[in-house]
Amino acid sequence: MTPAAPLTASTAWQAPSRFALLLLALAAVLAFYPLYGEALFPGQHDYFLQKLTAIMILAMLAMSLDLLVGIGGMVSLGHAAFFGLGGYALALFGPEYEAANLWTTLPMTLGAVGLAALVIGALSIRTGGIYFIMITLAFGQMFYYVFNDADFAGGSDGTYIYVRPAVEVFGLKLVDLGDAVTFFYVVFAAMMGTYVFLRVLLASPFGKVLRGIGINPQRVRGVGYNPDAYKLVAFVIGAMLAGLAGYLSAAQFGFVNPSMMSWHHSGTVLVMVILGGLGTLHGAILGAFALEILHAVIEARTEHWLLVLGGLIIVMVLTLPKGIAGLLERLTSPRANRARTGHEDRGES
Amino acid sequence: MEALIDAVGLHTYYGASHILHGVDFRVGRGETVCLMGRNGMGKTTTLRSLLGLTRARRGTVTVRGRDMTRADPSAIARQGIAYVPEGRGIFAGLSVREHLIMAERPGPDGRREWTAERVLDYFPRLAERLDNQGTNLSGGEQQMLSIGRALLTNPDVLVLDEATEGLAPLIRRDIWNVIRAIKATGIATVIVDKNVKVLLDLTDRSVIMVKGRVVYDGPSAELKADPGVLQTHIGL
């Protein structure tokens, strides 16, 4: 249903906020990295290019989890299972020693992940709170152990994807995913596409109902919407986006193993979402970059990096209730506007 | 008169506490009914039982001729029953605009008489605050938003629980005027409020509850003419 005219936002030109400009600037810095990376980091450019590509994939995974946790109020500890499933799908659907056809393997991957999410979601979304966490954790671990013990998937060693998928039309190669810079831009486009898709979804009546469910599902029921149906759709969408991220990750590293599905991985992505700012989407991207960059920087300096990183995360979560996105928004908002910005504490009225 | 809601013999419990003892409650098309009683007599529980929000253990609830006794509250709402809950039920993280976008849908028979334009005409203060968070509104504005959200579902019955509770006198007057205007459009309304005088003037029928039972169900005009009944059951 399209919102009526008085409810659609004004189409008159409005200057973007400083925060939006900051996000655009950060996106531009990222987008142009392949152009200036070699000059800035001679000798390490290839490593950073690969690292940034991996972080963008994690950012997609974090956004997909933010849809569930930050918007729909479904805290899942099994989300990484869909990420892993996406990766395994590429490995298993494609030929072993030739390039998989992206046009067939990607839809098959998304279909398989969507189907798995439909079944798991239908069984999980009737629960809430701690029970939802436990049931998604159980499903996630179930997938982990199935793939860990399955010969067809290489067991605990995982399996290899020797050639990156081919993107061809009538035998004509459209893009070469084997090229690191091309792959960087494909992943960048996928990340931005995921962000725009989720923004549009959240601007729709479906998104408003989902936000309402995250705040108070019983109240939404009273307005005439069945929260279970909406939660299931969101769960499947989130899982398919996680599957897409898993597909890209498998394509990047040429390797999948069961750790992609582990609850540790789900927990790490949850930390990214919370650190970045729940329910904002761009917070999930910021959280992924912040956590991975902190990880890399601290790990390079001390073998006790987990202790330092854990302490930093605790301090950040305690001092930044709205995450890094909230902090940046506050720092860039003119003082007069702060009182009326639309990021109130979530909770019941 | 066609019954939009027909509840018979409702027995509702909160845990072991037996709250409603065989309540019968009926709302006809276009009818305005008030539900009165002292605090704790079961008014809100009756409304919640009709709406499926608190399930009655015994009794039946029929909406537009369909048995909705075991139906999900969302399915009951989809039958054209809109609820303005006590405390207004505003979503803390949503703006006024988002509340209205979320609610807007055709009624059970496809009617779209209530549009965003019409609601904002009724509540011009909401039009000025479309981008404000719902919880940043005054109590009166929140009540307007709650009523506006309910109207956008194009209901046949509007259920208002404590419609003017905690509002300033001028705002209360505005809310009553809006409810009169809604009544004039033909939407049936069920109202719980403490302002007995206004309720008796406004409604067609009054229902008085005492300790989970209906002790009076008759025309509001008759009740107004017999203050003894009010004195006995409500203490006015």
XYZ file of C-alpha atoms in Angstrom:
585
model
C 0.000 0.000 0.000
C 1.456 3.382 -0.933
C 1.230 6.064 1.746
C -1.225 8.863 0.964
C 0.149 12.162 -0.286
C 0.134 14.015 3.062
C 2.190 11.239 4.598
C 4.898 11.081 1.957
C 7.915 13.139 2.912
C 8.216 16.537 1.278
C 9.757 16.413 -2.191
C 11.047 19.963 -1.860
C 14.824 20.185 -1.811
C 16.200 19.965 1.693
C 19.873 20.298 2.443
C 21.237 16.967 3.703
C 22.207 16.937 7.352
C 25.865 17.134 8.330
C 25.606 13.545 9.500
C 24.348 12.403 6.092
C 27.200 14.331 4.453
C 29.668 12.632 6.794
C 28.299 9.211 5.846
C 28.527 10.122 2.156
C 32.098 11.311 2.653
C 33.007 8.040 4.381
C 31.385 6.096 1.535
C 33.398 8.163 -0.975
C 36.658 7.549 0.923
C 35.879 3.837 0.745
C 34.799 3.882 -2.902
C 37.968 5.635 -4.070
C 40.355 3.486 -2.020
C 41.576 1.448 -5.013
C 42.662 4.736 -6.623
C 44.726 6.115 -3.752
C 45.491 2.973 -1.727
C 48.817 2.176 -3.359
C 50.108 5.712 -2.773
C 48.968 5.724 0.844
C 49.971 2.204 1.828
C 52.789 1.104 -0.506
C 53.355 -2.621 -0.278
C 50.252 -3.193 1.799
C 47.661 -2.001 -0.663
C 46.593 -5.466 -1.805
C 46.169 -6.638 1.767
C 44.063 -3.595 2.671
C 41.995 -3.969 -0.489
C 41.205 -7.548 0.452
C 40.552 -6.565 4.082
C 38.169 -3.744 3.109
C 36.321 -6.105 0.768
C 35.925 -8.623 3.600
C 34.689 -5.891 5.969
C 32.098 -4.722 3.436
C 30.802 -8.298 3.245
C 30.600 -8.376 7.049
C 28.796 -5.018 6.926
C 26.153 -6.627 4.674
C 25.806 -9.455 7.170
C 25.532 -6.934 10.023
C 22.817 -4.959 8.178
C 20.846 -8.149 7.604
C 21.055 -8.896 11.333
C 20.114 -5.300 12.183
C 16.850 -5.837 10.290
C 16.035 -8.649 12.715
C 17.512 -7.302 15.949
C 17.376 -3.527 15.658
C 14.114 -3.232 13.741
C 12.066 -6.373 14.401
C 13.270 -7.022 17.948
C 14.405 -10.587 17.115
C 17.783 -11.215 18.736
C 19.209 -14.127 16.762
C 22.321 -16.081 17.702
C 21.974 -18.321 14.675
C 22.202 -15.749 11.903
C 25.674 -16.852 10.820
C 24.149 -20.178 9.760
C 22.586 -18.408 6.765
C 25.912 -16.730 5.987
C 27.609 -20.119 5.997
C 24.800 -21.682 4.037
C 25.271 -19.031 1.336
C 28.972 -19.857 1.147
C 28.418 -23.608 1.067
C 25.724 -23.190 -1.573
C 28.254 -21.591 -3.929
C 30.704 -24.407 -3.248
C 28.148 -27.161 -3.713
C 26.032 -25.752 -6.550
C 29.007 -24.798 -8.726
C 31.354 -27.130 -10.640
C 34.469 -28.099 -8.707
C 37.249 -26.961 -11.065
C 35.455 -24.423 -13.257
C 33.894 -21.068 -12.641
C 30.337 -21.283 -11.377
C 27.757 -19.336 -13.360
C 26.676 -16.441 -11.138
C 23.310 -16.148 -12.901
C 22.356 -19.674 -11.835
C 24.276 -20.212 -8.586
C 23.286 -16.925 -6.952
C 19.493 -17.391 -7.383
C 19.883 -21.042 -6.309
C 21.835 -19.913 -3.246
C 19.276 -17.285 -2.297
C 16.454 -19.783 -2.886
C 18.081 -22.433 -0.702
C 18.852 -19.971 2.083
C 15.359 -18.483 1.852
C 13.779 -21.933 2.090
C 15.896 -22.855 5.118
C 14.998 -19.524 6.742
C 11.304 -20.090 6.021
C 11.369 -23.414 7.877
C 13.554 -22.200 10.761
C 11.674 -18.902 10.988
C 8.258 -20.595 11.041
C 9.407 -22.661 14.004
C 11.239 -19.818 15.784
C 9.214 -16.641 15.444
C 6.380 -17.874 17.672
C 8.802 -17.555 20.559
C 10.219 -14.312 21.872
C 12.977 -12.911 24.048
C 15.340 -15.451 25.564
C 13.482 -18.356 23.939
C 14.005 -16.908 20.468
C 17.706 -16.478 21.238
C 17.950 -20.091 22.401
C 16.033 -21.596 19.486
C 18.041 -19.668 16.868
C 21.240 -20.637 18.678
C 20.126 -24.273 18.569
C 19.332 -24.127 14.841
C 22.625 -22.358 14.125
C 24.621 -24.985 15.985
C 22.613 -27.728 14.313
C 23.722 -26.420 10.898
C 27.266 -26.063 12.204
C 27.477 -29.693 13.275
C 25.710 -31.007 10.174
C 28.302 -29.341 7.934
C 31.102 -30.135 10.378
C 30.340 -33.862 10.088
C 29.216 -34.008 6.441
C 31.585 -35.642 3.964
C 29.910 -33.926 1.022
C 30.857 -30.547 2.529
C 34.420 -31.465 3.447
C 33.725 -31.967 7.138
C 35.528 -29.727 9.617
C 38.155 -28.837 6.972
C 35.547 -27.269 4.761
C 35.781 -27.138 0.995
C 37.412 -25.024 -1.712
C 36.038 -22.887 -4.509
C 38.918 -22.923 -6.957
C 37.590 -20.346 -9.393
C 35.485 -17.270 -8.653
C 32.016 -17.235 -10.246
C 31.758 -16.022 -13.837
C 29.489 -13.114 -14.735
C 28.782 -13.667 -18.424
C 26.030 -12.960 -20.914
C 26.055 -15.184 -24.034
C 29.689 -16.071 -23.368
C 30.697 -12.428 -22.993
C 32.384 -11.708 -19.671
C 30.678 -8.688 -18.084
C 32.990 -8.323 -15.115
C 36.028 -10.289 -13.999
C 35.456 -11.263 -10.376
C 38.968 -12.699 -10.335
C 40.332 -9.161 -10.411
C 40.654 -7.843 -6.825
C 39.647 -4.260 -7.680
C 36.642 -5.393 -9.722
C 35.594 -7.693 -6.917
C 35.992 -4.786 -4.447
C 33.578 -2.690 -6.515
C 31.104 -5.542 -6.932
C 31.037 -5.988 -3.145
C 30.807 -2.205 -2.640
C 27.806 -2.116 -4.977
C 26.247 -5.076 -3.151
C 26.730 -3.356 0.207
C 25.233 -0.074 -0.987
C 22.446 -1.971 -2.748
C 21.651 -3.824 0.481
C 21.562 -0.524 2.367
C 19.262 1.153 -0.171
C 17.007 -1.929 -0.380
C 16.602 -2.044 3.396
C 16.039 1.732 3.569
C 13.230 1.457 1.002
C 11.806 -1.547 2.847
C 11.792 0.343 6.144
C 10.153 3.386 4.560
C 7.239 1.234 3.386
C 4.181 0.419 5.530
C 5.745 -3.038 6.000
C 8.793 -1.387 7.569
C 6.665 0.750 9.885
C 4.756 -2.310 11.086
C 8.032 -4.168 11.610
C 9.403 -1.275 13.660
C 6.191 -1.307 15.686
C 6.624 -5.043 16.292
C 10.139 -4.407 17.568
C 8.721 -1.946 20.084
C 5.532 -3.705 21.172
C 4.199 -6.701 19.208
C 0.994 -6.959 21.236
C 0.127 -3.364 20.429
C 0.696 -4.032 16.727
C -1.670 -6.991 17.011
C -4.271 -4.599 18.415
C -3.828 -2.317 15.382
C -4.701 -5.288 13.163
C -1.412 -6.801 12.043
C -0.273 -10.323 12.846
C 3.315 -9.880 14.093
C 4.241 -13.501 13.312
C 3.666 -13.033 9.570
C 5.693 -9.829 9.438
C 8.485 -11.306 11.553
C 8.680 -14.339 9.300
C 8.984 -12.208 6.153
C 11.698 -10.094 7.814
C 13.471 -13.239 9.010
C 13.556 -14.674 5.481
C 14.709 -11.378 3.948
C 17.444 -11.019 6.582
C 18.562 -14.613 6.018
C 18.700 -14.184 2.219
C 20.829 -11.051 2.590
C 23.094 -12.992 4.964
C 23.234 -15.746 2.340
C 24.246 -13.193 -0.294
C 27.042 -12.010 2.012
C 28.116 -15.624 2.540
C 28.149 -16.226 -1.232
C 30.413 -13.196 -1.740
C 32.648 -14.227 1.154
C 33.079 -17.708 -0.283
C 33.817 -16.179 -3.689
C 36.404 -13.860 -2.161
C 38.345 -16.388 -0.112
C 37.683 -19.435 -2.291
C 37.075 -21.418 0.821
C 34.232 -22.288 3.188
C 34.272 -24.126 6.477
C 31.803 -24.684 9.334
C 33.204 -21.810 11.426
C 31.308 -19.441 9.106
C 28.153 -20.821 10.764
C 29.284 -20.909 14.369
C 27.515 -19.040 17.122
C 30.781 -17.160 17.770
C 30.390 -15.631 14.345
C 26.749 -14.742 15.046
C 27.844 -13.157 18.323
C 30.588 -11.122 16.650
C 28.147 -9.738 14.094
C 25.705 -8.926 16.903
C 28.484 -6.936 18.596
C 29.018 -5.041 15.330
C 25.338 -4.129 15.184
C 25.167 -3.014 18.823
C 28.474 -1.137 18.621
C 27.400 0.696 15.468
C 23.930 1.633 16.702
C 20.897 -0.659 16.688
C 18.147 -0.152 14.159
C 19.909 2.436 11.998
C 21.405 0.222 9.226
C 24.319 2.632 8.679
C 25.251 1.837 12.296
C 25.718 -1.793 11.288
C 28.174 -0.717 8.572
C 30.031 1.578 10.967
C 30.086 -1.167 13.604
C 31.545 -3.699 11.168
C 34.309 -1.314 10.110
C 35.021 -0.177 13.691
C 35.248 -3.688 15.111
C 37.338 -5.108 12.286
C 39.724 -2.154 12.181
C 40.121 -2.190 15.986
C 40.681 -5.931 15.791
C 43.406 -5.565 13.157
C 45.133 -2.644 14.886
C 45.149 -4.187 18.376
C 46.062 -7.663 17.140
C 49.126 -6.199 15.433
C 50.320 -4.706 18.719
C 49.665 -7.299 21.397
C 49.027 -11.013 21.688
C 46.448 -10.157 24.372
C 44.331 -8.405 21.763
C 41.130 -10.183 22.804
C 41.406 -8.755 26.314
C 42.017 -5.221 25.040
C 39.317 -5.456 22.374
C 36.809 -6.870 24.863
C 37.545 -4.042 27.320
C 37.154 -1.447 24.568
C 33.827 -2.922 23.477
C 32.535 -2.833 27.057
C 33.559 0.832 27.424
C 31.983 1.755 24.079
C 28.714 -0.026 24.776
C 28.482 1.569 28.232
C 29.291 5.078 27.058
C 27.549 5.045 23.666
C 23.990 3.793 24.182
C 23.125 4.704 20.588
C 26.371 3.335 19.235
C 28.927 4.941 16.976
C 26.184 6.185 14.637
C 24.514 7.980 17.557
C 27.810 9.541 18.603
C 28.618 10.768 15.090
C 25.100 12.100 14.646
C 25.325 13.992 17.923
C 28.733 15.421 17.065
C 27.606 16.602 13.644
C 24.157 17.915 14.609
C 23.821 21.605 15.402
C 23.014 21.941 19.101
C 19.580 23.441 18.402
C 18.518 20.415 16.382
C 19.577 17.787 18.884
C 16.362 17.941 20.880
C 14.183 17.159 17.902
C 16.219 14.510 16.136
C 14.243 11.368 15.617
C 16.403 8.956 17.540
C 14.629 8.602 20.816
C 15.364 5.791 23.163
C 13.477 2.740 22.092
C 10.998 1.306 24.520
C 7.381 1.396 25.444
C 5.535 4.569 26.094
C -30.229 -3.106 14.521
C -27.448 -5.307 13.069
C -25.042 -6.369 15.820
C -21.423 -5.576 14.987
C -20.184 -7.031 18.264
C -22.182 -9.560 20.231
C -20.512 -11.052 23.288
C -22.405 -13.563 25.377
C -21.558 -14.956 28.804
C -17.926 -13.834 29.006
C -15.931 -15.229 31.895
C -12.422 -13.807 31.964
C -9.648 -14.493 34.439
C -6.253 -13.017 35.256
C -4.507 -16.122 36.526
C -6.723 -17.455 39.313
C -8.647 -14.176 39.684
C -12.109 -14.380 38.170
C -12.705 -10.895 36.718
C -15.730 -11.127 34.404
C -18.701 -13.187 35.520
C -20.868 -13.901 32.506
C -20.796 -10.503 30.807
C -23.125 -9.927 27.844
C -22.234 -6.971 25.639
C -23.658 -5.905 22.305
C -22.872 -3.044 19.925
C -25.159 -2.301 16.987
C -24.183 -0.602 13.727
C -23.813 3.133 14.266
C -24.613 2.827 17.950
C -22.717 4.745 20.634
C -22.354 2.845 23.888
C -20.675 3.833 27.112
C -19.319 1.411 29.638
C -19.359 2.789 33.168
C -18.381 1.558 36.605
C -16.042 2.285 39.475
C -12.345 1.410 39.171
C -11.621 -2.306 39.056
C -15.130 -3.389 38.029
C -13.984 -5.008 34.775
C -14.538 -2.326 32.118
C -11.102 -2.566 30.532
C -11.135 -6.362 30.875
C -14.452 -6.425 29.016
C -12.973 -4.359 26.177
C -9.835 -6.526 26.075
C -11.968 -9.682 26.014
C -14.001 -8.331 23.082
C -10.776 -7.535 21.229
C -9.109 -10.863 21.995
C -6.290 -9.157 23.876
C -7.290 -10.991 27.053
C -8.930 -14.269 26.147
C -12.229 -15.143 27.857
C -12.218 -18.701 29.244
C -15.928 -19.093 28.654
C -18.490 -17.311 26.522
C -18.550 -16.289 22.870
C -17.598 -13.169 20.930
C -19.266 -12.662 17.553
C -18.102 -9.843 15.255
C -20.193 -9.011 12.173
C -21.846 -12.414 12.527
C -18.570 -14.380 12.698
C -17.490 -16.305 15.749
C -14.228 -14.645 16.805
C -14.024 -16.156 20.289
C -10.650 -17.812 19.665
C -9.461 -15.442 16.945
C -6.175 -13.571 17.065
C -6.568 -9.900 18.086
C -5.231 -8.871 14.682
C -8.018 -10.847 12.973
C -10.626 -9.177 15.199
C -9.173 -5.762 14.396
C -9.361 -6.674 10.683
C -13.101 -7.173 11.137
C -13.323 -3.412 11.599
C -12.812 -3.002 15.323
C -10.325 -0.236 16.137
C -8.975 0.208 19.637
C -7.748 3.372 21.326
C -6.217 1.888 24.473
C -5.881 3.376 27.915
C -2.499 5.113 27.947
C -2.866 5.800 24.175
C -0.577 3.021 22.933
C 1.899 5.220 21.092
C 5.016 3.496 19.695
C 8.036 5.161 21.258
C 10.324 4.822 18.241
C 7.911 5.993 15.537
C 7.083 9.491 14.313
C 3.532 10.746 13.818
C 3.905 10.174 10.079
C 5.109 6.601 10.645
C 2.200 5.851 12.970
C -0.246 6.959 10.299
C 1.531 5.169 7.427
C 1.495 1.996 9.488
C -2.225 2.180 10.235
C -3.677 3.275 6.891
C -5.708 0.526 5.238
C -9.186 -0.060 3.810
C -11.973 -1.234 6.115
C -13.313 -4.797 6.138
C -15.641 -4.084 3.212
C -13.010 -2.202 1.245
C -14.164 1.253 2.294
C -11.579 4.041 2.335
C -13.605 6.839 3.858
C -10.861 7.772 6.281
C -7.731 8.948 4.530
C -4.661 10.671 5.881
C -6.006 13.981 4.529
C -9.269 13.586 6.409
C -7.594 12.570 9.651
C -5.203 15.513 9.432
C -8.198 17.791 8.762
C -9.740 16.541 12.005
C -6.465 16.917 13.868
C -4.558 19.844 12.333
C -2.095 19.775 15.228
C -0.895 16.389 14.016
C -0.281 17.844 10.557
C 2.131 20.318 12.144
C 3.984 17.556 13.956
C 4.286 14.826 11.343
C 7.995 14.352 11.924
C 7.860 14.481 15.715
C 8.330 11.259 17.630
C 5.002 10.080 19.046
C 6.375 10.235 22.567
C 7.418 13.879 22.075
C 3.765 14.922 21.771
C 1.592 16.300 24.561
C -0.964 13.970 26.137
C -3.760 15.493 24.050
C -1.771 15.184 20.842
C -0.971 11.573 21.665
C -4.664 10.877 22.145
C -5.395 12.569 18.800
C -2.716 10.402 17.193
C -4.156 7.282 18.773
C -7.660 8.147 17.534
C -6.329 9.176 14.112
C -4.424 5.911 13.801
C -7.588 3.994 14.687
C -9.698 5.932 12.159
C -7.189 5.247 9.375
C -8.041 1.552 9.625
C -11.554 2.554 8.431
C -13.338 0.782 11.270
C -17.020 0.034 11.859
C -16.505 0.211 15.620
C -14.178 2.522 17.523
C -13.382 1.380 21.061
C -12.022 4.132 23.316
C -10.697 3.229 26.748
C -10.345 6.212 29.103
C -10.634 8.594 26.184
C -9.893 11.793 28.105
C -7.972 10.537 31.116
C -5.242 12.893 32.284
C -6.020 15.599 29.725
C -6.461 19.327 30.353
C -10.100 20.541 30.236
C -9.677 22.359 26.922
C -8.092 19.310 25.306
C -10.815 17.095 26.760
C -13.388 19.336 25.107
C -11.593 18.980 21.775
C -11.522 15.195 22.125
C -15.246 15.051 22.948
C -15.992 17.232 19.935
C -14.024 14.850 17.730
C -15.879 11.851 19.182
C -19.203 13.613 18.454
C -18.054 14.209 14.888
C -17.017 10.554 14.550
C -20.413 9.482 15.884
C -22.063 11.643 13.250
C -20.200 9.754 10.513
C -21.993 6.558 11.520
C -19.091 4.737 13.146
C -20.250 2.802 16.195
C -18.309 3.743 19.322
C -17.727 2.113 22.674
C -16.458 4.580 25.258
C -15.040 4.080 28.724
C -14.537 7.355 30.588
C -15.057 8.877 34.003
C -16.982 11.901 32.729
C -20.470 10.470 33.256
C -22.328 13.644 32.366
C -20.763 13.902 28.907
C -21.159 10.177 28.330
C -24.896 10.281 29.107
C -25.410 13.205 26.728
C -23.303 11.678 23.976
C -24.211 7.999 23.945
C -27.290 6.059 22.869
C -26.927 3.321 25.431
C -25.197 2.869 28.775
C -23.834 -0.236 30.404
C -22.878 -0.219 34.085
C -20.596 -2.866 35.534
C -20.183 -3.854 39.162
C -17.694 -6.516 40.234
C -17.432 -8.069 36.786
C -21.168 -8.196 36.105
C -23.439 -6.012 34.006
C -25.973 -4.444 36.369
C -27.530 -1.943 33.959
C -27.899 -2.005 30.191
C -30.325 0.506 28.769
C -30.828 3.802 26.962
C -28.591 6.588 28.241
C -31.555 8.982 28.272
C -33.406 6.721 30.747
C -30.346 6.444 32.943
C -29.951 10.205 32.908
C -33.538 10.559 34.060
C -33.009 8.099 36.942
C -30.102 9.364 39.039
C -30.818 6.701 41.647
C -29.265 4.008 39.457
C -26.074 6.036 39.049
C -26.031 6.773 42.781
C -26.393 3.071 43.595
C -23.809 1.694 41.214
C -21.324 4.479 40.584
C -21.817 6.686 43.626
C -22.725 9.847 41.713
